[in-house]
XYZ file of C-alpha atoms in Angstrom:
517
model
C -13.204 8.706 -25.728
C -13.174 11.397 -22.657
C -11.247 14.629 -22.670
C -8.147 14.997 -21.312
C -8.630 15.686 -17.613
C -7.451 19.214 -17.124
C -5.902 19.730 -13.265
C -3.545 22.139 -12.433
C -0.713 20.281 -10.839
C 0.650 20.507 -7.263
C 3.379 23.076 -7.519
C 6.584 22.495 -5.839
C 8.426 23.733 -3.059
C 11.382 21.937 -4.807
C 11.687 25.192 -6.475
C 12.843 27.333 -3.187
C 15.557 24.857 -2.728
C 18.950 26.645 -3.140
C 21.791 24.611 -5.310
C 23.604 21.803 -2.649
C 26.357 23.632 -1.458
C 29.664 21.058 -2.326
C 30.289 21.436 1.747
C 27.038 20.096 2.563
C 27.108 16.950 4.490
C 24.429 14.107 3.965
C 23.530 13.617 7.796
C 20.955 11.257 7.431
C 23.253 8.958 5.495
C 25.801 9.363 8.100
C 23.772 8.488 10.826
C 23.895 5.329 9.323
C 27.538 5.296 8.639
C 28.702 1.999 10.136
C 25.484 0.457 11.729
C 23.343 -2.940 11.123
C 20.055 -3.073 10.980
C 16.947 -5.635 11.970
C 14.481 -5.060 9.726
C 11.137 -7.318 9.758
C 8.758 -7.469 6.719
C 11.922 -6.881 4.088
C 10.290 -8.681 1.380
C 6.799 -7.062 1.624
C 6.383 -3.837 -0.734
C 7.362 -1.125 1.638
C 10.427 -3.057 2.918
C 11.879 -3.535 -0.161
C 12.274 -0.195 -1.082
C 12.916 1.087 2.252
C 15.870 -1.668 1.748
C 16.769 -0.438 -1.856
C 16.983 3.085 -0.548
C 19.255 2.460 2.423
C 21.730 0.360 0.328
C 21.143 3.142 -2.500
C 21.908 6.283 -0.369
C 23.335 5.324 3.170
C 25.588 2.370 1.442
C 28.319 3.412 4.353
C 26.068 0.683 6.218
C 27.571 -2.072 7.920
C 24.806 -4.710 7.304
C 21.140 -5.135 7.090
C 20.106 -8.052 9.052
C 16.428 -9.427 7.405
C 14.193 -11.231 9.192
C 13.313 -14.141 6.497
C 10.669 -17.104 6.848
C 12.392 -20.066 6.216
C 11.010 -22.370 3.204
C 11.241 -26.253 2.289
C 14.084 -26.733 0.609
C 15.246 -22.720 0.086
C 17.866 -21.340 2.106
C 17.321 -18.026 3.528
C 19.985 -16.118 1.724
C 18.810 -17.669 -1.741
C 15.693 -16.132 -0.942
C 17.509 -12.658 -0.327
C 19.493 -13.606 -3.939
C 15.856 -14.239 -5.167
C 14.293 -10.380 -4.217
C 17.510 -8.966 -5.484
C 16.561 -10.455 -9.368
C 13.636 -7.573 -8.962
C 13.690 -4.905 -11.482
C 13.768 -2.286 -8.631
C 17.330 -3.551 -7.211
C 18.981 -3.053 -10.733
C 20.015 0.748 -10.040
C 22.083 -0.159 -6.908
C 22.948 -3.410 -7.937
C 24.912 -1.485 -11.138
C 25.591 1.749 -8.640
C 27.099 -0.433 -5.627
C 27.973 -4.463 -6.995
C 25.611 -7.568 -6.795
C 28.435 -9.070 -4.981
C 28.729 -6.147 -2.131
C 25.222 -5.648 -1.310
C 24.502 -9.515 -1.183
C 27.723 -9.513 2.107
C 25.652 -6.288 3.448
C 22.398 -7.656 3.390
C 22.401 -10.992 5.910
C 18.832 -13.455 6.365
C 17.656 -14.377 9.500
C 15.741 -17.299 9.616
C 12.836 -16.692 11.868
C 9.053 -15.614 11.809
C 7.079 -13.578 13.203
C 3.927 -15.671 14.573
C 6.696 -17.968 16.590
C 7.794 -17.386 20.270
C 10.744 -15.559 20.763
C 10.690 -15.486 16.520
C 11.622 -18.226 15.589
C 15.448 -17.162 15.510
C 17.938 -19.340 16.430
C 20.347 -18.690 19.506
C 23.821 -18.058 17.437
C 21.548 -15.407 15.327
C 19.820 -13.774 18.089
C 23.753 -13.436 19.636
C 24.397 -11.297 16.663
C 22.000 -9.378 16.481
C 22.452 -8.719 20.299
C 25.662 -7.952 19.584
C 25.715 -5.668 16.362
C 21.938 -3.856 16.008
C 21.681 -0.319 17.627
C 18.311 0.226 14.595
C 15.268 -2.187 14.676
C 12.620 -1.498 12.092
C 9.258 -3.342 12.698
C 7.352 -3.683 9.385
C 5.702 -7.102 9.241
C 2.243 -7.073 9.506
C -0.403 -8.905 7.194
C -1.986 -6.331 5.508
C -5.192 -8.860 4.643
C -8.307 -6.317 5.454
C -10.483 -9.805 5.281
C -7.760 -11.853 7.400
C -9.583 -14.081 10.258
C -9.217 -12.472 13.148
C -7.008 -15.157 15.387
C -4.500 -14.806 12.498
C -4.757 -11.038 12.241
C -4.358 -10.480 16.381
C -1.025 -13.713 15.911
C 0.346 -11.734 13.535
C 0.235 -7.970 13.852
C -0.298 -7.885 17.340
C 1.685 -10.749 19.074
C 4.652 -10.468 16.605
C 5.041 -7.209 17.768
C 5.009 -8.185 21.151
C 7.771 -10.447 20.128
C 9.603 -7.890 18.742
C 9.682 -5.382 21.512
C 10.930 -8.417 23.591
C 13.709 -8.756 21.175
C 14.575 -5.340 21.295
C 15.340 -5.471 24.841
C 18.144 -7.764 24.661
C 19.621 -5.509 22.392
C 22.892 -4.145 23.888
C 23.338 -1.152 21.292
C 20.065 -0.332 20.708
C 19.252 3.419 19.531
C 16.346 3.333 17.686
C 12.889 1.104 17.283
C 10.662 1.840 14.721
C 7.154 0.332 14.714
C 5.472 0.786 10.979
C 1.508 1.739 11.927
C -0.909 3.155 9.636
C -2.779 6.216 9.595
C -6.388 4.249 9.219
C -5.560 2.416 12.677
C -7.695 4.981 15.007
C -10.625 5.017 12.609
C -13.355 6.633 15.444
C -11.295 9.507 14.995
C -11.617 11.818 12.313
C -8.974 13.903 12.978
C -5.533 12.033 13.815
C -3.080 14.355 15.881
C 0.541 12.538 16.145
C 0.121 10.891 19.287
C -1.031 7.572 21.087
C -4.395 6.554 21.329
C -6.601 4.419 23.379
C -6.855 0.815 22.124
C -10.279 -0.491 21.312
C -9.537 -3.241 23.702
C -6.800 -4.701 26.171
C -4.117 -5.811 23.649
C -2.759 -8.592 26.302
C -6.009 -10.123 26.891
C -7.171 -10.458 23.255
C -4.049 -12.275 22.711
C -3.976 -14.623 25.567
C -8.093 -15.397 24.290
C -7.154 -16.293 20.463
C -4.402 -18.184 22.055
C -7.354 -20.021 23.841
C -9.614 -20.467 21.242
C -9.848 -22.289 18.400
C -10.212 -20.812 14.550
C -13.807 -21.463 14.372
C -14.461 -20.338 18.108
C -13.007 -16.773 17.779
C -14.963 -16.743 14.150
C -17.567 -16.602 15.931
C -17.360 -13.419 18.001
C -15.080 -11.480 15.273
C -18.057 -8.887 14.790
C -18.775 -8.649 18.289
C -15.103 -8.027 19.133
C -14.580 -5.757 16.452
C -17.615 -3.229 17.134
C -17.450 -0.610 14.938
C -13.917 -1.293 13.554
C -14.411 -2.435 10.019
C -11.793 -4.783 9.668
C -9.039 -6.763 11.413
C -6.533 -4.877 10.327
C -7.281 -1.554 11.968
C -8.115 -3.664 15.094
C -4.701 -5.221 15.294
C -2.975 -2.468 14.410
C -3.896 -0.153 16.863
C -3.726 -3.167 19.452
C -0.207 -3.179 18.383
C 0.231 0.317 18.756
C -0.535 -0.022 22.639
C 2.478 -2.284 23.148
C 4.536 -0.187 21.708
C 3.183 2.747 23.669
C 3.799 0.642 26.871
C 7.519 0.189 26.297
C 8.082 4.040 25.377
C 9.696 4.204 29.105
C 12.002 1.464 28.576
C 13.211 2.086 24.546
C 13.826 4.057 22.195
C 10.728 3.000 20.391
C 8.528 5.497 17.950
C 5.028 4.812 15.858
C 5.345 5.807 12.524
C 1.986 5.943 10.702
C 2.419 6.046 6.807
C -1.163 6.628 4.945
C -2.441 4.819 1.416
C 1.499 3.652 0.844
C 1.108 3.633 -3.399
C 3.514 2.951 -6.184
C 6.872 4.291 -6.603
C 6.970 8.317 -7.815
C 10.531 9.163 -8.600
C 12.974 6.392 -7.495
C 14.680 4.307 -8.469
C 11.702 3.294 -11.027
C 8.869 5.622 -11.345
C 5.293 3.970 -10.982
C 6.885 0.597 -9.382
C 4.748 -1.769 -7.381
C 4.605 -5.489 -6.635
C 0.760 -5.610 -5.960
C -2.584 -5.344 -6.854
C -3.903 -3.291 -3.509
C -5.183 0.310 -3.795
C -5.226 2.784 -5.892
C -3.576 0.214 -8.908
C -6.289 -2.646 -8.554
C -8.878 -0.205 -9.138
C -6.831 1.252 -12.159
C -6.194 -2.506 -13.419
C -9.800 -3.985 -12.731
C -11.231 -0.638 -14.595
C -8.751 -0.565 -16.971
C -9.951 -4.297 -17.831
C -13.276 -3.166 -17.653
C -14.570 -5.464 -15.081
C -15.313 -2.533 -12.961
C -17.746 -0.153 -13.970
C -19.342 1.422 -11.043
C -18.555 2.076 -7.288
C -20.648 3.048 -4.195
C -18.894 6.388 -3.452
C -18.372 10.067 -2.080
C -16.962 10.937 -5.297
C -15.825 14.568 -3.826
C -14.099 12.818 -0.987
C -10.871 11.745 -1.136
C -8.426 9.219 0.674
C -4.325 10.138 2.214
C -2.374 8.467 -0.586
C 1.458 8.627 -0.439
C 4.142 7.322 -2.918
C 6.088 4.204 -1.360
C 9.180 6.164 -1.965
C 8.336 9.169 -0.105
C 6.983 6.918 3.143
C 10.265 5.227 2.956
C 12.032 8.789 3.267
C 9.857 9.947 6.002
C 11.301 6.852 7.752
C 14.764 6.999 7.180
C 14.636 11.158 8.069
C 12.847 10.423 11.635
C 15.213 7.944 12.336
C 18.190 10.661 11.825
C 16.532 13.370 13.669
C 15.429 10.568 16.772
C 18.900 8.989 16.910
C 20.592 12.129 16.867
C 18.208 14.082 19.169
C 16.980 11.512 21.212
C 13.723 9.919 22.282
C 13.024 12.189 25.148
C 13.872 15.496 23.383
C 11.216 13.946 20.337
C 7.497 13.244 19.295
C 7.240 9.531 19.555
C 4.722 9.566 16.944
C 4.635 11.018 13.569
C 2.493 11.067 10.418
C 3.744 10.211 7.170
C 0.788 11.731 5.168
C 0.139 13.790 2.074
C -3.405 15.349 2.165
C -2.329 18.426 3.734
C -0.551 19.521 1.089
C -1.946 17.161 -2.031
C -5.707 16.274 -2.121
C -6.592 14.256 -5.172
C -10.432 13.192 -5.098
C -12.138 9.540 -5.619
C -13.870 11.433 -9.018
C -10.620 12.571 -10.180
C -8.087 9.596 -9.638
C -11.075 7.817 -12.239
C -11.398 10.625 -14.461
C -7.116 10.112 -14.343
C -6.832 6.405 -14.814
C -9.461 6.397 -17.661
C -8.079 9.285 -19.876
C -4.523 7.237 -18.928
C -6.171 3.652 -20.055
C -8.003 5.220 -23.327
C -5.130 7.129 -24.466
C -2.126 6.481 -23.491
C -1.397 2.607 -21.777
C -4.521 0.283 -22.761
C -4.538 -3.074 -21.244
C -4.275 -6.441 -23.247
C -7.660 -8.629 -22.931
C -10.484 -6.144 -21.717
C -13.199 -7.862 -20.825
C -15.005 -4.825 -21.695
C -14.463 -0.953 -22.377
C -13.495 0.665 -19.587
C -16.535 2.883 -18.689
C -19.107 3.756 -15.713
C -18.918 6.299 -12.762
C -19.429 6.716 -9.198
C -22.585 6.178 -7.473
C -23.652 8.428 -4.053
C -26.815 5.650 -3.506
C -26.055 2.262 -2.845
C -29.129 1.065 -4.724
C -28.303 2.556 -7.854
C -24.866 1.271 -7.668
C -26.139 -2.476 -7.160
C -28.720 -2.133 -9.997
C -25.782 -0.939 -12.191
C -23.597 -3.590 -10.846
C -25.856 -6.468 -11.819
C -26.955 -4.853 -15.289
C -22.990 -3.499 -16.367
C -21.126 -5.901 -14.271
C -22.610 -8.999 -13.973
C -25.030 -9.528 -16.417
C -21.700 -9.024 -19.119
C -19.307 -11.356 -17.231
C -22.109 -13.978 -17.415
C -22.424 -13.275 -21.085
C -19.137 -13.581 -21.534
C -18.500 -16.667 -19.456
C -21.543 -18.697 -21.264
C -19.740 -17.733 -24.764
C -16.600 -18.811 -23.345
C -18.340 -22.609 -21.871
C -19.617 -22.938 -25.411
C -16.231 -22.707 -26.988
C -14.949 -25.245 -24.080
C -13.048 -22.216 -22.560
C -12.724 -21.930 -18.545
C -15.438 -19.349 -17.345
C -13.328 -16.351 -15.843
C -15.551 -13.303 -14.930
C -18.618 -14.212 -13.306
C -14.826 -15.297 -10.519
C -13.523 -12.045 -10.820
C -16.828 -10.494 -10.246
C -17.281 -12.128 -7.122
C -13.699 -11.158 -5.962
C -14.608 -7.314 -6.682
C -17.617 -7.753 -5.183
C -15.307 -9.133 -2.001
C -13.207 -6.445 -1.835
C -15.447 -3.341 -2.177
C -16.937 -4.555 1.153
C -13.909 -2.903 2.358
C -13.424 -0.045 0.353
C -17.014 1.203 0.214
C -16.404 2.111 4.028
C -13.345 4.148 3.244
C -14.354 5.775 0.075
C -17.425 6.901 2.055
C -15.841 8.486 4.825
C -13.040 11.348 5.393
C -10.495 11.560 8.026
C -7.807 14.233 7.984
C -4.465 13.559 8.848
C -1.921 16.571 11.317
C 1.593 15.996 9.980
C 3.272 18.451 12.192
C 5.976 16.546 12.464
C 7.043 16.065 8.567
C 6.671 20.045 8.596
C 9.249 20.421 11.505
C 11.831 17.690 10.035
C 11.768 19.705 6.760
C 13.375 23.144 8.470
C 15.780 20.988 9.815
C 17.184 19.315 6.654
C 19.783 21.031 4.284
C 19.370 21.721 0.632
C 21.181 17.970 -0.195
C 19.268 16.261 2.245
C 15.788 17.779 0.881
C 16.547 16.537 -2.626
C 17.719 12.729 -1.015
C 14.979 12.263 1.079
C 11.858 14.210 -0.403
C 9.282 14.651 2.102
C 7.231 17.783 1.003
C 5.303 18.694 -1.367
C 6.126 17.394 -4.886
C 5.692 18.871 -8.508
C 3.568 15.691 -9.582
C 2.506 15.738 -12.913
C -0.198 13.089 -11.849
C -1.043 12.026 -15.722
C 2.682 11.681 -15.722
C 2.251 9.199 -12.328
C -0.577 7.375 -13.488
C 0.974 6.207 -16.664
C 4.044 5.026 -15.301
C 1.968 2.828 -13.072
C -0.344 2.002 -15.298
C 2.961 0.787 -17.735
C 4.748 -0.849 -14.689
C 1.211 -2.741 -13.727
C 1.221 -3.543 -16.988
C 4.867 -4.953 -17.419
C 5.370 -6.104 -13.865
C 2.282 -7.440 -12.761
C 0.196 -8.706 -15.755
C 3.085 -9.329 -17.425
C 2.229 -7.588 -21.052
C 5.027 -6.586 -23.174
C 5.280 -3.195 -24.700
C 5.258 -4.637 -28.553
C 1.295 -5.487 -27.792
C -0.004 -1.846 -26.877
C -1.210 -1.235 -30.330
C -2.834 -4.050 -30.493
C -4.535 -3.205 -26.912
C -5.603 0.150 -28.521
C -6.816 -1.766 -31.946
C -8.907 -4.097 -29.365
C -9.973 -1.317 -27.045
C -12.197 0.381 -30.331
C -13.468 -2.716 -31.034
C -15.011 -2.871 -27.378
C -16.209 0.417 -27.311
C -18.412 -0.568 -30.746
C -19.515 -3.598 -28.660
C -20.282 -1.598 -25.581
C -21.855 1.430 -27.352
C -24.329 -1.925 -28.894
C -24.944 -4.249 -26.012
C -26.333 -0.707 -24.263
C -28.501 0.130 -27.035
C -30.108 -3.092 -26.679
C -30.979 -2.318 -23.600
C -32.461 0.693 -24.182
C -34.208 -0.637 -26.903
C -35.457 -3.132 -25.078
C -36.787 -0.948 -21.857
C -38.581 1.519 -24.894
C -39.991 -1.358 -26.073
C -41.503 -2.463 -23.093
C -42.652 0.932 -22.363
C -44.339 1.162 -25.914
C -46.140 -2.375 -25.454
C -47.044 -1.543 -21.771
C -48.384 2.003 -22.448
C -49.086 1.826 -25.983
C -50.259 -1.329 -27.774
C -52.854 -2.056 -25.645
């Protein structure tokens, strides 16, 4: 079993925070006081807490208007009845009524890859009529996705959304959710527009002229040196919005590594598998057990609940002060003040896994390290990843079990195509911006909307999303941990053995090489 990692925690500025005076006024919540909202990409894992949080602590709302893809035989609202049956609604369902937030929050039927939405002409009269806030968070966040579907999606359905937003009569603000890994050529991101990699209208109008299979072909060579689709599309996007800055009241936000939940309303809450909490899970399971990477470097991570803070506090200060007094960009980034490296987030999640939350079913004990030479890595892959999930499979094909692993190998194997390139490289982040907004916020406001530095236990962090992974995602109850940790022992016995055979083995080889003769 490893030690207990020993980090001295973040310290927090929390603690130069006077009491909130009783005459303090929430400004941010009354900037809100009596507005609707358009919000696309609602249902995705950043929208729904930035929609928890607004009906939580600006519930003087008038509605929230989501955009909602309509589905055979579901009617939009049912869907919106559906997301509310998450665990992370319960606080402001009990704290404001099912029955009240259900009237605030409306569905629009519409979608994003259609012209003009999708959205029928009575809604888009409403929304012409009522919105004066547009939030633009839709966006596939596929790093593999083809590259037609990629440009339809994150770069045309912005398009389509900047459209929208000029038929909006009471339009105040227009929010376009970027990310910080969009402008990847540059190492150090200031908080302001950049050059697209290409002309975003003309790579639309060609994937509107091609075929799938024809734009497959030239992804790489349209992509250059951009790893993925995603950071190509995105920072397409980020030109249109850049156009329109004359003619709207339109800023880029650019939120970092957005990771579980850290204090509200449900510490260590998540609805997916990306990041950080896939590498936690597929270690924790013990299907990963090494990685090609800078183990000193270190990615921009930043709690879902903070990013959605950032938002809602740049909206307040670019509503109230305008556009044209503003930055039309801002950061919403953490390794200024937090740096937390690739070694130590493992070190983290293992001591978390071994001793506190172990996972039902490992495959095997959760074990390895971090490689700095690709070759090494894919010899240790194929000996400590491989070679056991084919072991493993051909035991479970003679007891007329499904194979599983050698599956799940190949899907790791998948995705650390993309994160090899990230956890290899270093960019560093300005967040001038967050640093202004924070002077400008009273004592109440800074405890509502957090957006400095934290006092983040991180062992604290990592369990709770270790224990929500474990209750929300793989769906394992709390009654089987001991029997996790009974069945974690018996894999390290099994792993401490299956590597002595190999060694064995290799100093056997050696003897009859070198030796015997």
């Amino acid at each position: 079993m490893t030690a207990k990692p020993k980090f001295v925690y973040e310290k927090d500025d929390l603690a130069t925070i006077g009491e909130v005076d009783d005459n303090e006024v929430d400004r941010i919540a009354e900037c809100f006081k009596g507005r609707s909202l358009f919000i696309t990409g609602g249902t995705g894992f950043l929208g729904k807490v930035l929609v928890e949080k607004l009906l939580r602590s600006c519930g003087g709302l008038k509605r929230i208007y989501l955009l909602i893809r309509p589905k055979k035989g579901k009617d939009p609202q049912e869907r919106i009845k559906d997301i509310f049956q998450n665990v992370l609604f319960d606080q402001v369902k009990q704290l404001r009524g099912e029955e009240h937030i259900l009237q605030q929050v409306v569905a629009i039927a519409g979608d994003v890859l259609l012209p003009g939405l999708g959205i029928s002409e009575q809604d888009l009269e409403i929304l012409r009529q009522e919105v004066s806030i547009v939030y633009h968070c839709a966006a596939t966040v596929r790093f593999d996705e083809p590259l037609r579907n990629a440009v339809f999606m994150n770069t045309r359905g912005t398009k389509y959304m900047l459209e929208l937003a000029q038929t909006l009569k009471h339009l105040d603000f227009f929010a376009y959710c970027s990310t910080a890994y969009c402008h990847l050529h540059v190492k150090t991101l200031y908080e302001k527009p950049y050059d697209p990699p290409a002309d975003p209208h003309k790579v639309m109008q060609a994937c509107e002229w091609l075929t799938d299979e024809e734009v497959a072909t030239i992804e790489r060579k349209v992509l250059g040196d951009i790893p993925n689709t995603y950071a190509y599309t995105k920072s397409l996007a980020e030109a249109l919005v850049v156009e329109k800055f004359d003619q709207l009241p339109a800023v880029i936000l650019r939120p970092s590594i957005v990771i579980p939940i850290w204090k509200e309303p449900i510490p260590g809450w998540t609805d997916n598998i990306n990041g950080p909490t896939g590498l936690l899970i597929g270690a924790g399971k013990g299907v990963i057990r090494t990685m090609y990477c800078n183990s000193s470097g270190y990615g921009d991570f930043l709690p879902v609940d903070v990013a959605v803070n950032g938002i809602l506090v740049a909206s307040w200060r670019n509503i109230t002060a305008g556009t044209d007094t503003t930055n039309r960009v801002a950061h919403m980034t953490s390794s200024n003040d937090i740096k937390v490296s690739w070694a130590e987030i493992i070190e983290l999640g293992r001591w978390v896994i071994e001793n506190k939350v172990p996972l039902n079913g490992v495959a095997w004990y959760p074990g390895g390290s971090m490689k700095s030479n690709y070759w090494v890595h894919y010899v240790c892959m194929v000996l400590f990843q491989w070679m056991p999930a084919l072991f493993v499979d051909a035991l479970l094909w003679l007891l007329r079990y499904p194979p599983v692993l050698c599956r799940v190998q190949n899907r790791i194997f998948k995705g650390f195509e993309v994160f090899e390139y990230y956890a290899n490289n270093v960019w560093n982040f300005d967040n001038s911006e967050a640093v202004k907004l924070r002077k400008l916020m009273n004592n109440k406001e800074r405890r509502t909307y957090v957006i400095e530095k934290i006092e983040l236990d991180l062992i604290d962090y990592f369990t709770n999303c270790v224990l929500c992974a474990r209750r929300l995602i793989l769906k394992e109850s709390d009654e089987s941990i001991p029997a996790a940790r009974r069945h974690m022992k018996v894999m390290w016995v099994v792993d401490k053995v299956y590597k002595g055979i190999w060694i064995f083995g290799i100093l056997y080889m050696l003897y009859r090489c070198f030796f015997a003769g």
